[in-house]
Tab-separated table of C-alpha atoms in Angstrom:
chain	number	residue	atom	x	y	z
A	1	UNK	CA	50.976	187.341	-245.629
A	2	UNK	CA	50.195	188.756	-249.043
A	3	UNK	CA	47.062	189.163	-251.121
A	4	UNK	CA	46.426	188.656	-254.795
A	5	UNK	CA	43.832	190.186	-257.063
A	6	UNK	CA	42.392	188.536	-260.142
A	7	UNK	CA	42.036	191.153	-262.886
A	8	UNK	CA	39.361	189.258	-264.839
A	9	UNK	CA	36.998	188.890	-261.859
A	10	UNK	CA	37.897	191.992	-259.853
A	11	UNK	CA	38.206	189.870	-256.713
A	12	UNK	CA	41.145	189.698	-254.303
A	13	UNK	CA	42.078	186.835	-251.980
A	14	UNK	CA	44.405	185.852	-249.172
A	15	UNK	CA	47.450	183.887	-250.284
A	16	UNK	CA	45.951	180.837	-248.538
A	17	UNK	CA	42.572	180.957	-250.311
A	18	UNK	CA	41.248	177.611	-251.490
A	19	UNK	CA	39.569	179.087	-254.581
A	20	UNK	CA	40.583	177.850	-258.014
A	21	UNK	CA	44.097	179.012	-258.931
A	22	UNK	CA	43.850	181.872	-261.447
A	23	UNK	CA	45.883	182.239	-264.638
A	24	UNK	CA	49.185	183.900	-263.676
A	25	UNK	CA	48.849	186.700	-266.276
A	26	UNK	CA	45.568	187.783	-264.643
A	27	UNK	CA	47.034	188.158	-261.137
A	28	UNK	CA	48.242	191.261	-259.287
A	29	UNK	CA	49.920	191.000	-255.872
A	30	UNK	CA	49.386	193.257	-252.842
A	31	UNK	CA	51.052	193.605	-249.447
A	32	UNK	CA	47.849	194.900	-247.821
A	33	UNK	CA	44.146	194.310	-248.381
A	34	UNK	CA	43.613	198.084	-248.399
A	35	UNK	CA	45.753	198.370	-251.560
A	36	UNK	CA	43.489	195.935	-253.401
A	37	UNK	CA	40.345	197.726	-252.236
A	38	UNK	CA	41.834	201.074	-253.279
A	39	UNK	CA	42.312	199.710	-256.804
A	40	UNK	CA	38.675	198.566	-256.956
A	41	UNK	CA	39.023	194.862	-256.151
A	42	UNK	CA	36.233	193.209	-254.137
A	43	UNK	CA	37.044	190.824	-251.255
A	44	UNK	CA	36.619	187.094	-251.858
A	45	UNK	CA	33.606	185.668	-250.039
A	46	UNK	CA	35.436	182.420	-249.321
A	47	UNK	CA	38.628	183.636	-247.611
A	48	UNK	CA	37.334	187.065	-246.463
A	49	UNK	CA	40.608	188.999	-246.922
A	50	UNK	CA	38.915	192.190	-245.714
A	51	UNK	CA	38.576	190.809	-242.168
A	52	UNK	CA	41.466	191.131	-239.739
A	53	UNK	CA	40.969	187.638	-238.394
A	54	UNK	CA	39.372	185.049	-240.588
A	55	UNK	CA	38.033	182.040	-238.777
A	56	UNK	CA	35.735	180.080	-241.074
A	57	UNK	CA	35.000	177.586	-238.298
A	58	UNK	CA	33.502	180.335	-236.147
A	59	UNK	CA	31.252	181.380	-239.028
A	60	UNK	CA	29.978	177.802	-239.344
A	61	UNK	CA	29.425	177.473	-235.593
A	62	UNK	CA	27.536	180.768	-235.545
A	63	UNK	CA	25.292	179.509	-238.364
A	64	UNK	CA	24.695	176.236	-236.513
A	65	UNK	CA	23.858	178.100	-233.279
A	66	UNK	CA	21.446	180.351	-235.174
A	67	UNK	CA	19.664	177.278	-236.528
A	68	UNK	CA	19.569	175.630	-233.088
A	69	UNK	CA	18.348	178.829	-231.393
A	70	UNK	CA	15.591	179.295	-233.960
A	71	UNK	CA	14.487	175.673	-234.334
A	72	UNK	CA	15.092	174.363	-230.784
A	73	UNK	CA	11.413	173.393	-230.497
A	74	UNK	CA	11.506	171.228	-233.636
A	75	UNK	CA	13.098	167.833	-234.188
A	76	UNK	CA	16.576	168.826	-235.343
A	77	UNK	CA	18.389	166.519	-237.762
A	78	UNK	CA	22.142	167.053	-237.331
A	79	UNK	CA	22.945	165.196	-240.556
A	80	UNK	CA	20.729	167.607	-242.506
A	81	UNK	CA	22.272	170.647	-240.807
A	82	UNK	CA	25.798	169.344	-241.386
A	83	UNK	CA	25.024	168.946	-245.107
A	84	UNK	CA	23.555	172.448	-245.167
A	85	UNK	CA	26.823	173.768	-243.692
A	86	UNK	CA	29.002	171.649	-245.987
A	87	UNK	CA	30.459	169.493	-243.199
A	88	UNK	CA	30.326	165.867	-242.184
A	89	UNK	CA	28.234	165.250	-239.082
A	90	UNK	CA	31.339	164.229	-237.099
A	91	UNK	CA	33.172	167.394	-238.128
A	92	UNK	CA	30.172	169.535	-237.110
A	93	UNK	CA	30.026	167.868	-233.689
A	94	UNK	CA	33.801	168.209	-233.182
A	95	UNK	CA	33.909	171.890	-234.234
A	96	UNK	CA	30.827	172.783	-232.229
A	97	UNK	CA	32.203	171.202	-229.070
A	98	UNK	CA	35.627	172.763	-229.637
A	99	UNK	CA	34.150	176.279	-229.904
A	100	UNK	CA	31.184	176.126	-227.509
A	101	UNK	CA	32.222	173.483	-224.991
A	102	UNK	CA	29.014	171.527	-225.654
A	103	UNK	CA	27.937	168.972	-228.210
A	104	UNK	CA	25.143	170.190	-230.509
A	105	UNK	CA	22.704	167.808	-228.795
A	106	UNK	CA	23.606	169.171	-225.353
A	107	UNK	CA	23.381	172.768	-226.607
A	108	UNK	CA	19.886	172.138	-228.009
A	109	UNK	CA	18.745	170.443	-224.774
A	110	UNK	CA	20.100	173.390	-222.768
A	111	UNK	CA	18.248	175.851	-225.015
A	112	UNK	CA	15.018	173.847	-224.641
A	113	UNK	CA	15.358	173.812	-220.850
A	114	UNK	CA	15.961	177.592	-220.814
A	115	UNK	CA	12.749	178.143	-222.771
A	116	UNK	CA	10.842	175.657	-220.591
A	117	UNK	CA	12.038	177.459	-217.440
A	118	UNK	CA	10.828	180.722	-218.928
A	119	UNK	CA	7.392	179.197	-219.635
A	120	UNK	CA	7.211	177.652	-216.152
A	121	UNK	CA	7.967	181.071	-214.680
A	122	UNK	CA	5.650	183.153	-216.804
A	123	UNK	CA	2.664	180.945	-217.653
A	124	UNK	CA	0.256	178.407	-216.199
A	125	UNK	CA	0.685	176.029	-219.148
A	126	UNK	CA	0.815	172.437	-217.895
A	127	UNK	CA	4.166	170.695	-217.788
A	128	UNK	CA	3.319	168.095	-220.437
A	129	UNK	CA	2.429	170.825	-222.920
A	130	UNK	CA	5.588	172.782	-222.073
A	131	UNK	CA	7.722	169.690	-222.668
A	132	UNK	CA	6.302	169.169	-226.157
A	133	UNK	CA	6.189	172.898	-226.980
A	134	UNK	CA	9.904	173.180	-226.261
A	135	UNK	CA	10.818	170.225	-228.478
A	136	UNK	CA	11.216	167.306	-226.082
A	137	UNK	CA	10.028	163.970	-227.473
A	138	UNK	CA	8.895	162.584	-224.121
A	139	UNK	CA	7.973	163.805	-220.680
A	140	UNK	CA	10.600	161.573	-219.048
A	141	UNK	CA	13.349	163.034	-221.247
A	142	UNK	CA	12.111	166.527	-220.394
A	143	UNK	CA	12.244	165.809	-216.647
A	144	UNK	CA	15.710	164.252	-216.947
A	145	UNK	CA	17.189	167.167	-218.948
A	146	UNK	CA	15.449	169.793	-216.823
A	147	UNK	CA	16.757	168.312	-213.570
A	148	UNK	CA	20.298	167.938	-214.989
A	149	UNK	CA	20.305	171.567	-216.075
A	150	UNK	CA	18.566	173.282	-213.137
A	151	UNK	CA	18.932	170.840	-210.258
A	152	UNK	CA	15.129	170.800	-209.849
A	153	UNK	CA	12.202	168.986	-211.386
A	154	UNK	CA	9.855	171.210	-213.423
A	155	UNK	CA	7.285	171.066	-210.564
A	156	UNK	CA	9.869	172.105	-207.973
A	157	UNK	CA	11.127	174.856	-210.258
A	158	UNK	CA	7.628	176.265	-210.827
A	159	UNK	CA	6.785	176.168	-207.099
A	160	UNK	CA	10.081	177.785	-206.071
A	161	UNK	CA	9.469	180.638	-208.496
A	162	UNK	CA	5.926	181.237	-207.316
A	163	UNK	CA	4.475	180.018	-210.632
């Protein structure tokens, strides 16, 4: 692999970068990223030549997980998130499952159940309120997801934990 620096912008890229092809006269080639940095070139934000391993898919999945972990209690619109990440909804679902082993919907449900279990353990909030607080649209959906994830109904879970 080699790197190239663009003299007019002061940025260097991996040979595989998808950025616009620069004018040949403005390009300098390097065997190592360190050479480009030493000469004052900044790393491209698209191809990240300064990182040993560049996996743009992992960056996108991390961003998606951050959104899901923060907004688990809200109604999450995957089409909006996929647009925000610059992906089609099908590509987001495929990448997410490939890297996490779960679909985004399953990941969000799992996160909601984790938070609900925490609330069942640590508070006396009624189950209906917990279901809505954690983002479930209906009590029946909450019970179904909770039992799938923990093997217990919310009532059984609370009683078994002394809550």
